[in-house]
Amino acid sequence: MRKFFGKSNFIVVMAVITLLSVSGCGYNKLQGLDEDVKGAWAEVQNQYQRRADLVPNLVATVKGAANFEQETLQKVIEARSAATSIKLDANALNNPETFKKFEQSQNQLTGALSRLMVVVEKYPDLKANQNFQELQAQLEGTENRITVARKRYIDHVAEYNKGVRYFPESLTAKYLLHLEVRQTFSADEASQKPPQVKF
């Protein structure tokens, strides 16, 4: 074969065969899916950061209300501190323990903010406060954005995980790119239980 093609032609043919085999093994597809997951994760972090940035203003506004329950505020402050202390960059997304800690800390902040909003119902003056109303609207909008960002992330992770697990791309993922299945969000355990209705 080398005599027929010559050395330079042989190298060109082998390079073409290698390129064709690499493109057929899903290398580029997996790289694209990986970037999609990282981009979706960046948006999730962006929305969580937006929420964390709103909390100090919300707490300051609520503190101004006379006799407001300090324990509720303290739990919000502590939950925000815990949620912002865990950093999970895109490279650590396939670490199940770190991902679970991050998710739990964000769920604790969500719960603390929900309890805060329930307690606010007892304070009509606070509910009528213009600053509080604006912050509450921003917080509600941010919670919606978080839901959308998480959904997009879940969708991208599902596509990525299929690419990593399906044959023949799984060989490229494992041996060439060293990619692993990524973690995704799970439903909060409290959401698995039916609500108690009391009359």
mmCIF file of C-alpha atoms in Angstrom, residues 17-192:
data_model
loop_
_atom_site.group_PDB
_atom_site.id
_atom_site.type_symbol
_atom_site.label_atom_id
_atom_site.label_comp_id
_atom_site.label_asym_id
_atom_site.label_seq_id
_atom_site.Cartn_x
_atom_site.Cartn_y
_atom_site.Cartn_z
ATOM 1 C CA ILE A 17 -9.376 8.062 7.728
ATOM 2 C CA THR A 18 -8.570 9.252 11.244
ATOM 3 C CA LEU A 19 -10.675 12.397 10.807
ATOM 4 C CA LEU A 20 -13.594 10.380 9.461
ATOM 5 C CA SER A 21 -13.392 7.902 12.316
ATOM 6 C CA VAL A 22 -13.185 10.678 14.933
ATOM 7 C CA SER A 23 -16.225 12.487 13.534
ATOM 8 C CA GLY A 24 -18.124 9.207 13.402
ATOM 9 C CA CYS A 25 -17.384 8.388 17.021
ATOM 10 C CA GLY A 26 -19.280 11.365 18.405
ATOM 11 C CA TYR A 27 -16.278 13.386 19.542
ATOM 12 C CA ASN A 28 -17.656 16.728 18.319
ATOM 13 C CA LYS A 29 -21.186 15.909 19.403
ATOM 14 C CA LEU A 30 -20.040 15.110 22.938
ATOM 15 C CA GLN A 31 -18.004 18.301 23.095
ATOM 16 C CA GLY A 32 -21.075 20.277 22.030
ATOM 17 C CA LEU A 33 -23.298 18.564 24.591
ATOM 18 C CA ASP A 34 -20.719 19.263 27.292
ATOM 19 C CA GLU A 35 -20.685 22.960 26.394
ATOM 20 C CA ASP A 36 -24.517 23.039 26.410
ATOM 21 C CA VAL A 37 -24.539 21.647 29.953
ATOM 22 C CA LYS A 38 -21.927 24.160 31.106
ATOM 23 C CA GLY A 39 -23.890 27.023 29.565
ATOM 24 C CA ALA A 40 -27.142 25.877 31.164
ATOM 25 C CA TRP A 41 -25.377 25.520 34.519
ATOM 26 C CA ALA A 42 -24.000 29.059 34.247
ATOM 27 C CA GLU A 43 -27.573 30.322 33.853
ATOM 28 C CA VAL A 44 -28.720 28.354 36.918
ATOM 29 C CA GLN A 45 -25.905 29.905 38.951
ATOM 30 C CA ASN A 46 -26.741 33.335 37.564
ATOM 31 C CA GLN A 47 -30.350 33.080 38.758
ATOM 32 C CA TYR A 48 -29.372 31.723 42.176
ATOM 33 C CA GLN A 49 -26.940 34.627 42.538
ATOM 34 C CA ARG A 50 -29.695 37.070 41.577
ATOM 35 C CA ARG A 51 -31.854 35.642 44.358
ATOM 36 C CA ALA A 52 -29.013 35.774 46.885
ATOM 37 C CA ASP A 53 -28.422 39.423 45.963
ATOM 38 C CA LEU A 54 -32.086 40.276 46.673
ATOM 39 C CA VAL A 55 -32.120 38.715 50.151
ATOM 40 C CA PRO A 56 -30.162 41.443 52.036
ATOM 41 C CA ASN A 57 -32.517 44.162 50.741
ATOM 42 C CA LEU A 58 -35.527 42.034 51.602
ATOM 43 C CA VAL A 59 -34.214 41.376 55.122
ATOM 44 C CA ALA A 60 -33.421 45.065 55.657
ATOM 45 C CA THR A 61 -36.937 46.066 54.591
ATOM 46 C CA VAL A 62 -38.570 43.447 56.789
ATOM 47 C CA LYS A 63 -36.385 44.381 59.796
ATOM 48 C CA GLY A 64 -37.982 47.804 59.720
ATOM 49 C CA ALA A 65 -41.365 46.326 60.628
ATOM 50 C CA ALA A 66 -42.102 46.628 64.328
ATOM 51 C CA ASN A 67 -42.029 43.389 66.321
ATOM 52 C CA PHE A 68 -41.191 41.268 63.290
ATOM 53 C CA GLU A 69 -40.178 37.721 64.189
ATOM 54 C CA GLN A 70 -36.383 37.836 64.408
ATOM 55 C CA GLU A 71 -36.026 34.052 64.350
ATOM 56 C CA THR A 72 -37.556 33.909 60.857
ATOM 57 C CA LEU A 73 -35.187 36.616 59.616
ATOM 58 C CA GLN A 74 -32.204 34.880 61.196
ATOM 59 C CA LYS A 75 -33.061 31.632 59.380
ATOM 60 C CA VAL A 76 -33.214 33.486 56.057
ATOM 61 C CA ILE A 77 -29.824 35.111 56.732
ATOM 62 C CA GLU A 78 -28.260 31.778 57.706
ATOM 63 C CA ALA A 79 -29.768 29.966 54.706
ATOM 64 C CA ARG A 80 -28.444 32.657 52.353
ATOM 65 C CA SER A 81 -25.006 32.383 53.907
ATOM 66 C CA ALA A 82 -25.012 28.584 53.496
ATOM 67 C CA ALA A 83 -26.288 28.802 49.913
ATOM 68 C CA THR A 84 -23.629 31.285 48.824
ATOM 69 C CA SER A 85 -20.793 29.451 50.593
ATOM 70 C CA ILE A 86 -21.015 26.389 48.322
ATOM 71 C CA LYS A 87 -19.474 27.038 44.926
ATOM 72 C CA LEU A 88 -20.066 24.446 42.250
ATOM 73 C CA ASP A 89 -18.359 25.206 38.962
ATOM 74 C CA ALA A 90 -19.089 23.366 35.729
ATOM 75 C CA ASN A 91 -16.068 21.091 36.166
ATOM 76 C CA ALA A 92 -17.438 19.696 39.446
ATOM 77 C CA LEU A 93 -20.928 18.937 38.130
ATOM 78 C CA ASN A 94 -20.351 15.191 38.056
ATOM 79 C CA ASN A 95 -19.445 15.055 41.762
ATOM 80 C CA PRO A 96 -22.650 13.713 43.357
ATOM 81 C CA GLU A 97 -21.787 14.735 46.933
ATOM 82 C CA THR A 98 -20.936 18.338 46.108
ATOM 83 C CA PHE A 99 -23.944 18.656 43.809
ATOM 84 C CA LYS A 100 -26.252 17.329 46.537
ATOM 85 C CA LYS A 101 -24.830 19.777 49.107
ATOM 86 C CA PHE A 102 -25.327 22.645 46.667
ATOM 87 C CA GLU A 103 -28.897 21.570 45.922
ATOM 88 C CA GLN A 104 -29.730 21.155 49.626
ATOM 89 C CA SER A 105 -28.385 24.595 50.508
ATOM 90 C CA GLN A 106 -30.454 26.206 47.745
ATOM 91 C CA ASN A 107 -33.552 24.277 48.877
ATOM 92 C CA GLN A 108 -33.000 25.518 52.442
ATOM 93 C CA LEU A 109 -32.906 29.104 51.206
ATOM 94 C CA THR A 110 -36.083 28.518 49.199
ATOM 95 C CA GLY A 111 -37.785 27.129 52.308
ATOM 96 C CA ALA A 112 -36.610 29.985 54.529
ATOM 97 C CA LEU A 113 -37.861 32.565 52.039
ATOM 98 C CA SER A 114 -41.201 30.757 51.774
ATOM 99 C CA ARG A 115 -41.605 30.806 55.568
ATOM 100 C CA LEU A 116 -40.702 34.499 55.573
ATOM 101 C CA MET A 117 -43.465 35.249 53.069
ATOM 102 C CA VAL A 118 -45.985 33.309 55.169
ATOM 103 C CA VAL A 119 -45.033 35.250 58.311
ATOM 104 C CA VAL A 120 -45.290 38.554 56.408
ATOM 105 C CA GLU A 121 -49.025 37.880 55.999
ATOM 106 C CA LYS A 122 -49.436 38.796 59.698
ATOM 107 C CA TYR A 123 -48.037 42.288 59.076
ATOM 108 C CA PRO A 124 -50.420 44.387 56.917
ATOM 109 C CA ASP A 125 -48.219 47.490 57.187
ATOM 110 C CA LEU A 126 -45.251 45.571 55.820
ATOM 111 C CA LYS A 127 -47.309 44.072 53.012
ATOM 112 C CA ALA A 128 -48.388 47.599 52.046
ATOM 113 C CA ASN A 129 -44.778 48.883 52.035
ATOM 114 C CA GLN A 130 -43.807 49.859 48.465
ATOM 115 C CA ASN A 131 -40.193 48.680 48.839
ATOM 116 C CA PHE A 132 -41.341 45.325 50.148
ATOM 117 C CA GLN A 133 -43.848 44.915 47.316
ATOM 118 C CA GLU A 134 -41.146 45.625 44.735
ATOM 119 C CA LEU A 135 -38.713 43.214 46.372
ATOM 120 C CA GLN A 136 -41.397 40.547 46.630
ATOM 121 C CA ALA A 137 -42.199 40.939 42.915
ATOM 122 C CA GLN A 138 -38.497 40.697 42.034
ATOM 123 C CA LEU A 139 -38.110 37.622 44.226
ATOM 124 C CA GLU A 140 -41.137 35.936 42.637
ATOM 125 C CA GLY A 141 -39.761 36.708 39.177
ATOM 126 C CA THR A 142 -36.379 35.322 40.160
ATOM 127 C CA GLU A 143 -37.942 32.117 41.507
ATOM 128 C CA ASN A 144 -39.648 31.691 38.117
ATOM 129 C CA ARG A 145 -36.338 32.280 36.338
ATOM 130 C CA ILE A 146 -34.681 29.705 38.583
ATOM 131 C CA THR A 147 -37.362 27.173 37.667
ATOM 132 C CA VAL A 148 -36.848 27.823 33.951
ATOM 133 C CA ALA A 149 -33.032 27.689 34.255
ATOM 134 C CA ARG A 150 -33.181 24.436 36.202
ATOM 135 C CA LYS A 151 -35.512 22.926 33.588
ATOM 136 C CA ARG A 152 -33.121 23.877 30.786
ATOM 137 C CA TYR A 153 -30.218 22.434 32.738
ATOM 138 C CA ILE A 154 -32.124 19.180 33.346
ATOM 139 C CA ASP A 155 -32.915 18.925 29.618
ATOM 140 C CA HIS A 156 -29.292 19.540 28.607
ATOM 141 C CA VAL A 157 -27.996 17.039 31.160
ATOM 142 C CA ALA A 158 -30.435 14.417 29.861
ATOM 143 C CA GLU A 159 -29.100 14.872 26.303
ATOM 144 C CA TYR A 160 -25.506 14.892 27.529
ATOM 145 C CA ASN A 161 -26.006 11.754 29.630
ATOM 146 C CA LYS A 162 -27.536 9.944 26.646
ATOM 147 C CA GLY A 163 -24.520 10.910 24.565
ATOM 148 C CA VAL A 164 -22.140 9.677 27.238
ATOM 149 C CA ARG A 165 -23.990 6.381 27.713
ATOM 150 C CA TYR A 166 -25.084 5.437 24.169
ATOM 151 C CA PHE A 167 -22.830 3.242 22.033
ATOM 152 C CA PRO A 168 -20.511 4.018 20.164
ATOM 153 C CA GLU A 169 -20.193 7.536 21.657
ATOM 154 C CA SER A 170 -19.799 5.937 25.088
ATOM 155 C CA LEU A 171 -16.378 4.643 24.027
ATOM 156 C CA THR A 172 -15.254 8.106 22.985
ATOM 157 C CA ALA A 173 -16.700 9.594 26.185
ATOM 158 C CA LYS A 174 -14.980 7.075 28.421
ATOM 159 C CA TYR A 175 -11.608 6.474 26.800
ATOM 160 C CA LEU A 176 -10.912 9.607 24.780
ATOM 161 C CA LEU A 177 -12.652 12.449 26.628
ATOM 162 C CA HIS A 178 -12.967 10.855 30.089
ATOM 163 C CA LEU A 179 -16.533 12.139 30.441
ATOM 164 C CA GLU A 180 -18.920 10.805 33.041
ATOM 165 C CA VAL A 181 -22.662 11.007 33.586
ATOM 166 C CA ARG A 182 -23.605 14.349 35.141
ATOM 167 C CA GLN A 183 -25.844 14.958 38.136
ATOM 168 C CA THR A 184 -29.158 16.717 37.798
ATOM 169 C CA PHE A 185 -31.674 18.244 40.157
ATOM 170 C CA SER A 186 -34.082 16.027 42.012
ATOM 171 C CA ALA A 187 -37.474 16.875 43.431
ATOM 172 C CA ASP A 188 -37.461 18.146 46.982
ATOM 173 C CA GLU A 189 -38.426 15.372 49.396
ATOM 174 C CA ALA A 190 -41.229 17.523 50.827
ATOM 175 C CA SER A 191 -42.821 17.713 47.369
ATOM 176 C CA GLN A 192 -43.134 13.925 47.315
#
